[in-house]
XYZ file of C-alpha atoms in Angstrom:
733
model
C 79.670 133.815 95.817
C 81.198 135.667 92.855
C 83.827 138.255 93.830
C 82.793 141.874 93.172
C 85.304 143.346 90.674
C 87.529 145.903 92.417
C 86.143 148.874 90.474
C 82.531 147.924 91.272
C 83.264 147.909 95.028
C 80.944 150.394 96.839
C 82.842 153.414 98.177
C 81.507 152.954 101.706
C 83.676 149.809 101.973
C 86.870 151.729 101.166
C 86.107 155.177 102.609
C 83.545 154.583 105.337
C 79.790 155.370 105.247
C 80.002 159.103 106.099
C 82.445 160.046 103.285
C 80.703 157.691 100.834
C 77.354 159.371 101.577
C 78.762 162.845 100.802
C 80.430 161.520 97.624
C 77.136 160.018 96.437
C 75.016 163.077 97.245
C 77.426 165.810 96.172
C 79.142 164.248 93.153
C 77.048 161.179 92.232
C 80.056 158.904 92.888
C 79.089 155.471 94.224
C 81.831 152.940 93.388
C 85.627 152.807 93.320
C 85.396 153.001 89.512
C 83.255 156.151 89.700
C 85.868 157.844 91.894
C 88.802 156.745 89.708
C 87.011 158.239 86.708
C 86.505 161.546 88.568
C 89.606 163.128 87.073
C 91.427 166.279 88.239
C 90.189 169.401 86.461
C 93.690 170.863 86.386
C 96.992 170.696 88.273
C 98.764 173.339 90.338
C 102.546 173.246 90.490
C 104.006 173.731 93.922
C 105.232 177.308 94.079
C 103.161 178.289 91.046
C 100.224 180.540 91.891
C 96.882 180.139 90.128
C 95.512 183.018 88.067
C 92.965 185.010 90.026
C 92.185 187.426 87.207
C 89.474 185.361 85.481
C 87.492 183.655 88.211
C 83.923 182.742 87.151
C 81.155 184.396 89.172
C 78.760 182.051 91.042
C 80.976 179.001 90.514
C 82.731 176.853 93.075
C 86.500 177.197 92.604
C 89.768 176.014 94.134
C 92.707 178.418 93.964
C 96.324 178.179 95.082
C 97.546 181.568 96.300
C 99.548 183.479 98.890
C 98.218 185.648 101.717
C 99.155 189.294 101.142
C 97.241 190.877 103.989
C 94.874 189.900 106.828
C 92.958 192.181 109.198
C 90.112 191.882 111.688
C 87.446 194.597 111.535
C 84.810 195.286 114.171
C 81.341 196.295 113.016
C 77.925 196.996 114.553
C 75.364 194.490 113.325
C 71.749 193.729 114.220
C 72.966 191.449 117.044
C 75.407 193.958 118.530
C 79.133 194.222 117.854
C 80.668 191.601 115.589
C 83.977 190.770 113.959
C 84.895 190.292 110.335
C 88.227 188.906 109.079
C 89.254 190.190 105.647
C 92.122 188.327 103.979
C 93.601 189.434 100.652
C 95.288 186.717 98.600
C 97.388 187.253 95.486
C 99.097 185.396 92.676
C 101.100 188.300 91.291
C 98.559 188.972 88.507
C 95.396 189.510 90.520
C 94.016 189.824 94.042
C 90.983 188.259 95.696
C 89.324 189.008 99.014
C 88.318 186.289 101.492
C 85.876 187.103 104.304
C 85.126 185.256 107.564
C 82.494 186.368 110.116
C 81.694 185.950 113.800
C 83.217 183.034 115.698
C 84.586 181.713 112.402
C 87.362 184.359 112.340
C 89.656 182.942 115.047
C 91.235 179.908 113.370
C 91.810 181.507 109.941
C 93.210 184.610 111.658
C 95.806 182.382 113.339
C 96.509 180.299 110.184
C 96.444 182.845 107.383
C 99.413 185.045 108.151
C 100.937 187.186 105.383
C 103.274 185.054 103.256
C 101.373 181.798 103.887
C 100.584 179.758 100.778
C 97.424 177.645 100.764
C 94.653 176.131 98.682
C 91.333 177.956 99.072
C 87.977 176.572 98.019
C 84.605 178.335 97.870
C 81.920 179.968 95.755
C 82.852 183.191 93.955
C 80.398 185.986 94.788
C 80.206 189.717 94.128
C 80.225 192.261 96.972
C 80.559 196.013 96.363
C 81.351 195.160 92.719
C 84.400 193.110 93.814
C 84.834 189.346 93.630
C 85.195 187.531 96.950
C 85.041 184.110 98.640
C 82.972 184.064 101.826
C 84.057 181.512 104.471
C 86.206 179.466 102.061
C 87.618 176.114 103.156
C 91.421 176.080 102.996
C 94.399 173.725 103.229
C 97.831 175.150 104.084
C 100.619 174.262 101.656
C 103.611 175.903 103.294
C 104.483 177.137 106.759
C 106.165 176.321 110.023
C 103.327 174.572 111.859
C 103.008 170.760 112.084
C 99.691 170.907 110.254
C 101.262 172.747 107.314
C 104.175 170.305 107.211
C 101.783 167.314 107.236
C 99.804 168.959 104.483
C 102.888 169.329 102.288
C 103.683 165.680 102.929
C 100.218 164.605 101.823
C 100.703 166.423 98.524
C 103.873 164.515 97.674
C 104.843 164.856 94.028
C 105.484 167.768 91.748
C 101.883 168.475 90.684
C 98.875 169.117 92.922
C 95.665 167.717 91.385
C 92.687 170.086 91.644
C 89.454 168.053 91.461
C 85.968 169.220 90.448
C 84.607 169.834 93.943
C 81.572 171.142 95.808
C 80.960 173.119 98.980
C 80.547 169.875 100.939
C 83.597 168.162 99.505
C 86.784 170.129 98.864
C 89.378 169.129 96.289
C 91.946 167.980 98.887
C 89.423 165.656 100.554
C 88.657 164.056 97.186
C 92.409 163.673 96.642
C 92.828 161.808 99.931
C 89.914 159.505 98.987
C 91.569 158.788 95.608
C 94.783 157.794 97.434
C 92.748 155.196 99.326
C 91.264 153.554 96.215
C 94.036 154.050 93.611
C 95.625 150.606 94.256
C 92.362 149.098 92.896
C 93.111 150.582 89.454
C 95.281 147.540 88.604
C 92.067 145.518 88.194
C 90.487 147.934 85.678
C 89.096 146.072 82.636
C 90.554 147.569 79.444
C 87.855 148.411 76.873
C 90.252 149.064 73.969
C 91.136 146.073 71.762
C 94.870 145.320 72.188
C 95.657 145.815 68.486
C 94.014 149.254 68.466
C 95.817 150.320 71.659
C 99.221 149.210 70.408
C 98.655 150.594 66.908
C 97.905 154.023 68.382
C 100.711 153.896 70.960
C 98.372 154.210 73.980
C 99.213 153.091 77.540
C 97.118 150.453 79.325
C 94.121 151.638 81.381
C 95.522 150.995 84.915
C 98.630 152.998 84.013
C 96.499 155.839 82.561
C 94.447 156.026 85.786
C 97.607 156.169 87.914
C 99.137 158.907 85.746
C 96.000 161.097 85.612
C 95.622 161.125 89.412
C 99.286 161.170 90.517
C 101.420 162.605 87.712
C 105.032 163.565 88.312
C 105.263 165.694 85.167
C 103.014 167.419 82.619
C 104.048 164.704 80.129
C 102.426 162.113 82.455
C 99.160 164.070 82.334
C 99.285 164.256 78.510
C 99.942 160.503 78.217
C 97.022 159.699 80.519
C 94.624 162.098 78.801
C 95.485 160.802 75.317
C 94.571 157.307 76.447
C 91.414 158.243 78.396
C 90.083 160.385 75.525
C 90.250 157.311 73.316
C 88.251 155.273 75.847
C 85.459 157.839 75.888
C 85.394 158.474 72.146
C 85.679 154.814 71.150
C 83.126 153.320 73.555
C 80.632 156.034 72.628
C 81.206 155.551 68.883
C 80.827 151.776 69.231
C 77.453 152.346 70.916
C 76.373 154.601 68.031
C 77.806 152.302 65.342
C 75.799 149.390 66.782
C 72.705 151.562 66.695
C 73.312 152.461 63.027
C 73.984 148.803 62.199
C 70.735 147.718 63.890
C 68.816 150.367 61.899
C 70.073 148.957 58.611
C 68.491 145.627 59.596
C 64.988 147.133 60.085
C 62.416 146.957 57.284
C 60.620 150.065 55.991
C 58.370 150.909 53.059
C 60.265 152.734 50.296
C 58.508 156.048 49.588
C 59.137 157.558 46.152
C 57.543 160.697 44.658
C 55.048 159.982 41.866
C 55.493 161.959 38.598
C 52.563 164.342 38.155
C 51.643 163.958 41.821
C 50.981 166.458 44.601
C 54.723 167.274 44.972
C 55.036 168.259 41.301
C 51.850 170.340 41.568
C 53.228 172.066 44.696
C 56.616 172.801 43.077
C 54.876 174.242 39.993
C 53.011 176.849 42.080
C 55.996 178.000 44.198
C 56.534 181.758 43.687
C 60.322 181.364 44.078
C 63.039 178.891 43.173
C 64.622 176.687 45.815
C 68.169 177.563 46.907
C 70.983 175.230 45.809
C 71.252 174.134 49.443
C 67.554 173.200 49.592
C 67.862 171.204 46.343
C 70.954 169.322 47.587
C 69.410 168.469 50.967
C 66.100 167.448 49.335
C 67.975 164.994 47.107
C 69.703 163.425 50.146
C 66.308 163.024 51.849
C 64.533 161.622 48.745
C 67.379 159.100 48.246
C 66.908 157.920 51.854
C 63.114 157.719 51.518
C 63.509 155.451 48.456
C 65.319 152.734 50.440
C 63.736 149.810 52.267
C 65.150 150.583 55.699
C 64.138 153.622 57.749
C 65.767 156.990 57.097
C 67.345 158.511 60.210
C 68.436 161.976 59.169
C 69.216 165.192 61.046
C 68.492 168.391 59.112
C 70.202 171.356 60.692
C 70.042 174.832 59.297
C 70.454 178.440 60.247
C 67.444 180.351 61.500
C 65.360 181.104 58.389
C 67.276 178.868 55.957
C 64.070 177.216 54.716
C 64.061 173.887 56.596
C 60.251 173.814 56.779
C 60.051 173.992 52.970
C 62.451 171.023 52.648
C 60.472 169.022 55.221
C 57.143 169.827 53.562
C 58.384 168.600 50.162
C 59.536 165.328 51.789
C 56.115 164.965 53.446
C 54.340 165.516 50.098
C 56.554 162.878 48.433
C 55.373 160.384 51.082
C 51.722 161.366 50.478
C 52.307 160.758 46.736
C 53.454 157.227 47.542
C 50.231 156.521 49.453
C 51.521 157.156 52.973
C 50.951 159.784 55.659
C 53.434 162.214 57.221
C 53.367 163.716 60.718
C 55.186 166.802 61.970
C 55.773 167.042 65.712
C 56.248 170.598 67.064
C 57.322 171.460 70.632
C 54.651 174.093 71.409
C 51.049 174.820 70.447
C 52.071 178.253 69.143
C 54.565 176.628 66.793
C 52.213 173.793 65.745
C 49.506 176.343 64.860
C 52.022 178.500 63.010
C 53.319 175.510 60.988
C 49.760 174.448 60.179
C 48.874 177.949 59.051
C 51.973 178.397 56.874
C 51.717 174.890 55.338
C 48.049 175.339 54.372
C 48.824 178.807 52.960
C 51.766 177.504 50.901
C 49.740 174.535 49.596
C 46.554 176.508 48.834
C 43.975 174.304 47.071
C 46.377 171.310 47.385
C 45.520 171.288 51.118
C 41.774 171.053 50.467
C 41.453 167.326 49.744
C 37.831 166.172 49.652
C 36.582 169.761 49.773
C 34.771 171.857 47.208
C 37.390 173.775 45.228
C 40.190 171.411 46.263
C 42.699 170.448 43.585
C 42.476 167.047 41.902
C 45.631 165.724 43.635
C 44.895 167.433 46.970
C 45.151 166.001 50.468
C 43.888 167.121 53.861
C 46.204 168.857 56.349
C 44.988 168.463 59.934
C 46.101 170.097 63.164
C 46.079 168.123 66.402
C 46.817 169.821 69.746
C 45.814 169.162 73.333
C 43.551 172.177 73.624
C 41.306 171.495 70.599
C 37.558 171.257 71.154
C 35.983 167.758 71.160
C 34.244 167.930 67.713
C 37.361 169.245 65.915
C 39.511 166.650 67.652
C 37.124 163.803 66.765
C 37.147 164.843 63.100
C 40.964 165.088 63.045
C 41.323 161.575 64.538
C 38.853 160.214 61.970
C 40.775 161.852 59.085
C 43.991 160.210 60.306
C 42.655 156.681 60.771
C 40.878 156.661 57.386
C 43.871 158.135 55.561
C 41.785 161.130 54.425
C 44.476 163.411 55.927
C 47.883 162.898 54.323
C 49.558 165.473 56.565
C 49.158 166.057 60.284
C 50.876 168.747 62.329
C 50.656 168.588 66.094
C 52.148 168.696 69.550
C 52.515 165.901 72.106
C 48.816 165.235 71.503
C 49.906 163.205 68.432
C 51.511 160.663 70.739
C 48.421 159.668 72.722
C 47.134 156.096 72.423
C 43.875 157.212 70.807
C 45.728 158.584 67.765
C 45.825 155.948 64.996
C 47.212 156.378 61.477
C 46.115 154.678 58.262
C 49.735 154.335 57.032
C 52.365 156.497 58.737
C 55.386 156.778 56.433
C 57.388 159.763 57.728
C 57.825 161.488 61.077
C 59.338 164.999 61.077
C 60.439 166.216 64.508
C 60.931 169.986 64.733
C 63.416 171.384 67.254
C 64.281 167.887 68.401
C 66.130 168.958 71.581
C 62.761 169.931 73.080
C 61.442 166.348 73.013
C 62.098 163.459 75.343
C 63.148 160.132 73.875
C 59.937 158.377 74.875
C 57.856 160.924 72.981
C 59.716 160.417 69.706
C 59.594 156.662 70.175
C 55.844 156.647 70.831
C 55.178 158.478 67.554
C 57.494 156.206 65.571
C 55.677 153.208 67.036
C 52.454 154.257 65.281
C 53.568 153.009 61.853
C 52.814 149.463 60.598
C 56.532 149.277 59.905
C 59.096 151.740 61.320
C 58.448 155.067 59.556
C 61.244 157.215 58.132
C 62.491 159.873 60.567
C 63.615 163.420 59.808
C 64.830 165.445 62.777
C 65.141 169.238 62.330
C 66.988 171.779 64.423
C 67.687 175.472 63.914
C 70.434 175.340 66.526
C 73.592 174.933 64.446
C 75.689 172.028 65.689
C 79.438 171.729 65.105
C 80.358 168.642 63.041
C 81.960 166.744 65.933
C 78.934 167.317 68.147
C 76.698 165.950 65.404
C 79.024 162.918 65.242
C 78.685 162.302 68.983
C 75.291 163.571 70.100
C 73.515 162.537 66.877
C 75.994 159.863 65.799
C 73.227 157.447 64.838
C 71.736 159.974 62.388
C 73.005 160.977 58.966
C 73.414 164.770 58.828
C 72.311 167.340 56.253
C 73.223 171.014 56.642
C 71.378 174.024 55.200
C 73.745 176.961 55.543
C 72.466 179.209 52.752
C 69.798 181.841 53.472
C 67.053 182.412 50.884
C 67.354 185.577 48.777
C 65.745 188.715 50.211
C 66.764 188.124 53.834
C 67.987 191.274 55.574
C 71.006 191.725 57.855
C 70.438 192.061 61.620
C 72.418 194.640 63.613
C 72.996 193.500 67.228
C 74.151 195.672 70.145
C 74.673 195.158 73.884
C 72.830 197.729 76.045
C 74.629 198.060 79.438
C 71.609 199.146 81.498
C 73.449 199.527 84.835
C 76.576 201.324 83.538
C 74.771 203.521 81.008
C 71.039 203.930 81.803
C 70.631 206.440 78.927
C 71.430 203.570 76.503
C 68.250 201.801 77.686
C 66.206 204.976 77.182
C 67.641 205.160 73.646
C 66.629 201.501 73.046
C 62.965 202.377 73.655
C 63.320 205.384 71.348
C 64.609 203.029 68.633
C 61.536 200.817 69.111
C 59.272 203.864 68.671
C 61.208 204.827 65.528
C 60.698 201.370 64.015
C 56.970 201.475 64.802
C 56.884 204.989 63.301
C 58.156 203.477 60.033
C 55.229 201.048 60.046
C 57.191 198.105 61.528
C 56.707 196.030 64.706
C 58.882 194.939 67.622
C 59.346 192.142 70.175
C 60.402 192.620 73.797
C 61.570 189.345 75.375
C 61.745 188.659 79.147
C 62.959 185.542 80.998
C 59.923 185.277 83.318
C 56.128 185.574 83.106
C 55.427 187.329 86.437
C 52.041 185.741 87.255
C 50.898 183.942 90.421
C 52.694 180.702 89.455
C 55.912 182.700 89.208
C 55.300 184.250 92.621
C 54.975 180.765 94.179
C 58.269 179.655 92.627
C 59.922 182.880 93.755
C 58.771 182.302 97.339
C 60.534 178.931 97.278
C 63.860 180.456 96.228
C 66.318 180.505 99.099
C 67.028 183.722 100.960
C 70.650 183.406 99.875
C 69.678 183.408 96.186
C 67.419 186.392 96.777
C 70.282 188.301 98.355
C 72.696 187.432 95.553
C 70.474 188.151 92.579
C 67.300 190.007 91.897
C 64.655 187.846 90.189
C 64.676 187.955 86.372
C 62.506 190.617 84.720
C 58.956 189.502 83.956
C 56.684 189.917 80.922
C 53.659 191.224 82.854
C 55.700 193.813 84.814
C 57.677 195.076 81.812
C 54.571 195.264 79.588
C 52.832 197.455 82.183
C 55.883 199.738 82.560
C 56.202 200.128 78.790
C 52.479 200.867 78.301
C 52.550 203.639 80.883
C 56.121 204.807 80.207
C 58.469 204.809 77.196
C 56.033 203.106 74.783
C 52.834 204.876 75.915
C 50.386 205.231 73.047
C 51.651 202.151 71.155
C 49.594 198.966 70.885
C 51.385 196.629 73.332
C 50.284 193.013 74.002
C 51.730 190.073 75.961
C 52.355 186.434 74.975
C 53.506 183.629 77.277
C 53.163 179.878 77.710
C 50.539 179.915 80.481
C 47.929 181.847 78.469
C 44.893 179.954 77.166
C 45.770 178.493 73.722
C 42.954 180.457 72.024
C 44.263 183.696 73.564
C 47.812 182.869 72.435
C 46.646 182.161 68.909
C 44.564 185.365 68.878
C 47.560 187.493 69.957
C 49.823 185.880 67.338
C 47.209 186.392 64.606
C 46.774 190.074 65.539
C 50.532 190.612 65.650
C 50.997 188.879 62.277
C 48.166 190.993 60.820
C 49.848 194.233 61.983
C 47.116 195.077 64.525
C 49.694 195.245 67.358
C 52.909 197.288 67.494
C 54.881 195.576 70.257
C 54.713 192.007 71.569
C 56.156 191.497 75.080
C 56.816 187.754 75.295
C 58.750 184.918 76.899
C 60.860 182.551 74.797
C 57.606 181.047 73.488
C 58.500 183.019 70.318
C 61.966 181.439 70.122
C 61.374 179.019 67.263
C 59.362 179.161 64.079
C 57.422 182.388 64.664
C 57.500 184.241 61.346
C 56.340 187.872 61.106
C 58.327 189.563 58.291
C 57.178 193.062 59.370
C 58.811 192.693 62.836
C 62.173 194.458 62.608
C 63.255 195.165 66.206
C 63.797 192.985 69.267
C 64.806 194.064 72.781
C 65.918 191.153 75.011
C 65.723 192.098 78.713
C 68.182 190.395 81.113
C 69.847 188.936 78.027
C 72.574 187.436 80.246
C 69.972 184.977 81.611
C 69.732 183.246 78.213
C 72.186 180.881 76.511
C 74.139 181.854 73.397
C 72.186 179.550 71.057
C 68.897 180.726 72.552
C 69.793 184.382 71.939
C 70.706 183.515 68.340
C 67.348 181.739 67.923
C 65.443 184.700 69.357
C 67.305 187.183 67.186
C 66.294 185.132 64.132
C 62.696 186.320 64.614
C 63.570 189.764 63.188
C 65.002 190.745 59.802
C 62.766 188.161 58.102
C 61.473 190.637 55.533
C 63.100 193.208 53.266
C 63.775 195.801 56.036
C 66.958 195.394 58.155
C 66.598 193.897 61.642
C 67.766 195.285 64.992
C 68.448 193.226 68.135
C 69.282 194.956 71.460
C 70.690 192.792 74.277
C 69.959 194.517 77.612
C 72.062 193.488 80.619
C 73.041 194.832 84.039
C 76.104 192.594 84.328
C 79.500 194.322 84.766
C 81.610 194.750 81.647
C 84.347 192.290 82.716
C 81.920 189.466 83.578
C 81.770 186.223 81.514
C 78.067 186.955 80.911
C 78.902 190.222 79.139
C 81.618 188.491 77.092
C 78.979 185.988 75.988
C 76.661 188.809 74.914
C 79.503 190.550 73.070
C 80.085 187.312 71.158
C 76.416 187.173 70.105
C 76.456 190.843 69.068
C 79.698 190.272 67.165
C 78.596 187.572 64.709
C 75.510 186.271 62.898
C 77.219 182.925 62.203
C 75.251 180.328 64.160
C 77.962 177.666 63.818
C 80.567 180.013 65.302
C 78.189 180.864 68.173
C 77.436 177.189 68.813
C 81.171 176.596 69.268
C 81.360 179.476 71.766
C 78.245 178.188 73.548
C 79.688 174.700 73.795
C 83.067 175.895 75.033
C 81.318 177.822 77.804
C 78.712 175.251 78.783
C 80.813 172.132 78.151
C 79.117 169.209 76.462
C 76.656 168.151 79.126
C 75.626 164.546 78.924
C 76.346 163.650 75.329
C 74.404 160.406 75.364
C 71.516 161.231 77.634
C 71.361 164.914 76.711
C 70.158 165.616 80.255
C 67.204 163.336 79.575
C 68.668 160.421 81.476
C 69.563 162.207 84.694
C 73.048 160.660 84.565
C 76.091 162.860 84.960
C 78.197 163.685 81.893
C 79.684 160.677 80.119
C 82.504 162.877 78.836
C 85.252 163.711 81.290
C 88.437 164.289 79.293
C 87.107 164.289 75.735
C 85.954 167.672 74.458
C 83.919 167.487 71.281
C 85.188 170.867 70.092
C 88.936 170.276 70.476
C 89.227 166.530 69.897
C 87.869 166.284 66.373
C 90.733 164.034 65.204
C 90.205 161.519 68.021
C 86.427 161.434 67.453
C 86.767 160.991 63.679
C 89.356 158.208 64.062
C 87.318 156.517 66.808
C 84.215 156.593 64.606
C 86.091 154.884 61.744
C 87.581 152.222 64.066
C 84.205 151.630 65.750
C 82.323 151.292 62.443
C 84.838 148.718 61.150
C 84.798 146.732 64.406
C 80.980 146.611 64.605
C 80.714 145.577 60.950
C 83.040 142.644 61.633
C 81.589 141.705 65.052
C 78.168 143.333 65.750
C 77.699 141.470 69.058
C 81.272 142.193 70.250
C 81.786 138.493 71.065
C 85.555 138.821 70.585
C 85.763 141.936 72.791
C 84.489 141.172 76.324
C 86.321 144.185 77.859
C 84.616 146.532 75.400
C 81.252 144.880 76.089
C 81.742 145.509 79.835
C 82.618 149.176 79.239
C 79.601 149.527 76.974
C 77.303 148.063 79.636
C 78.702 150.538 82.158
C 78.218 153.476 79.781
C 74.789 152.404 78.665
C 72.909 152.225 81.889
C 69.384 151.044 81.217
C 68.109 154.563 80.564
C 70.878 155.351 78.110
C 70.392 152.089 76.258
C 66.772 153.168 75.807
C 67.943 156.579 74.641
C 69.957 154.981 71.850
C 67.240 152.454 71.048
C 64.747 155.248 70.599
C 67.148 158.014 69.473
């Protein structure tokens, strides 16, 4: 029987079944290799106390600090008299309270005497507007008792590694488990080609693993991280380079615009000139479409930079060449909006085969899941016969029944909303692989584009069309200053008084479905946080309160599609003053007369999402106003995030902030594969040089040896990175 390589050994063999079970459930660690690649998050120096001043609320943390004060209080509870131990710990710059209740007070009261230094681990919560840890686990680091002395012995070395941990598995327990498996690191297969490693002055992998887990000095940590960053960047870039190489081997039909065709006719009737950015990006796309292997291009642009216009011109060029083009939108509201704006922009050019249609016209069909049977049947017929050159739709486009005459281009709008399988299914509908244009209005820093979308060429639209108005953004601290919220509603009335319209956005719908979900939420969550504000509740309060007399309507994802479309039409036509909605309006909704937006519980949304939402106002000639309402305390990270959004309209700057706060997530699977993050030491914001160099090295290596026959170690690392699901992600990307 073949010997299992040391790093593939299941953890239960080294650590025992009970510990292995907790490791698997809490941290998704299953093998010795998984544990060795679970690196310390930071290191505490013995005697150095960790900063307590910027602890993140609601996160599990490990801190090294000294007990300043400990006292037992007696209180009268529902079950009679009880005891509470309050311990204050300090690091010289800040203080934090620990609380223990009931029978759990005795041991910590004995252990945590003033002057004792220890590691504390728990979830940061807020009580009486002060941060605290309730019932934290702790490990003594200094003291007279045997236990404390043993503890110091077990942390031999100058630096104490602090591991990403959970409530069930504290950092020091993970550290002891690492000690048990670290000898196995000598068998780690090195993915970096020897010449590359030596040329860049990097240590071998077993040495890097030893240094990252048990460093003596900060220089050891730096040496290990430099090496491990290269592993992550290089293996990932090799995967993407192989994907790009495979794409260049695929056949595709070259699609070139025809002089005097529908594209020329469309350009001639445009009431404005394209921006320089739109012209440049269009040229890049047309050059790709003219080649005989499929285009794979990412078009990213600021909210309102005119991406839809660029995509439409590419689609018309494909129609000119005899093919069909499909645009996939993430929601019915957006698909209907795109269909409406495309047919309006094209005018008689969208009336192919109809009385009054232009000579070079085509048909533009809409296909969504909620269409009636006759309309759906006609749309399917128009696609299979080629009568319709353009189709705009939702996931309904992907169903087996949908057949195309000759699909030449697929445009995916807001690509992060789609699963891999969905994009792949649509691309599979062409006789040969169709060209692919992926659009996103979420600006992506260059290095993220090189990693997350590394198999796509990238075009950037960063110039707004003329006539766009500035948007003023302000944070409204509803808890600290309630009169600010009252003023926000006055501002909405003022805008409506000037003949404009407004959006009010809430995180939740507030219908029966919501109530069911709410009932499932744990009692603990309920105690910690009130549920997010809901569209139906807020709309009712506004109608009867601060916005009484205005025409207020609601829009959310669980309404019947016809009702949604009716509300959007009435709002666009100016028949409604205020639209209270969920994030269903986040992308693509275009009502130039809407000038104000109030986002309730703004701290419940991400930075990029807030930027997207804000982009719905200021789309006409009047200036826009965006008010971010939050009850979070001023010093909280959530408020800092909102201040960042209010402070800049630069989407690329905000995407950097967003990324720094959220971390990268799973760069390959993008949370679609259910696998934990493939990036552990590499950060796509800070490590631009490593990523760029790794991309160049990977491209050269794959060009010379596409199957990696001369690099078995790299092949092994690639197989480990590309679990089956991830391989599919890249195949379909």
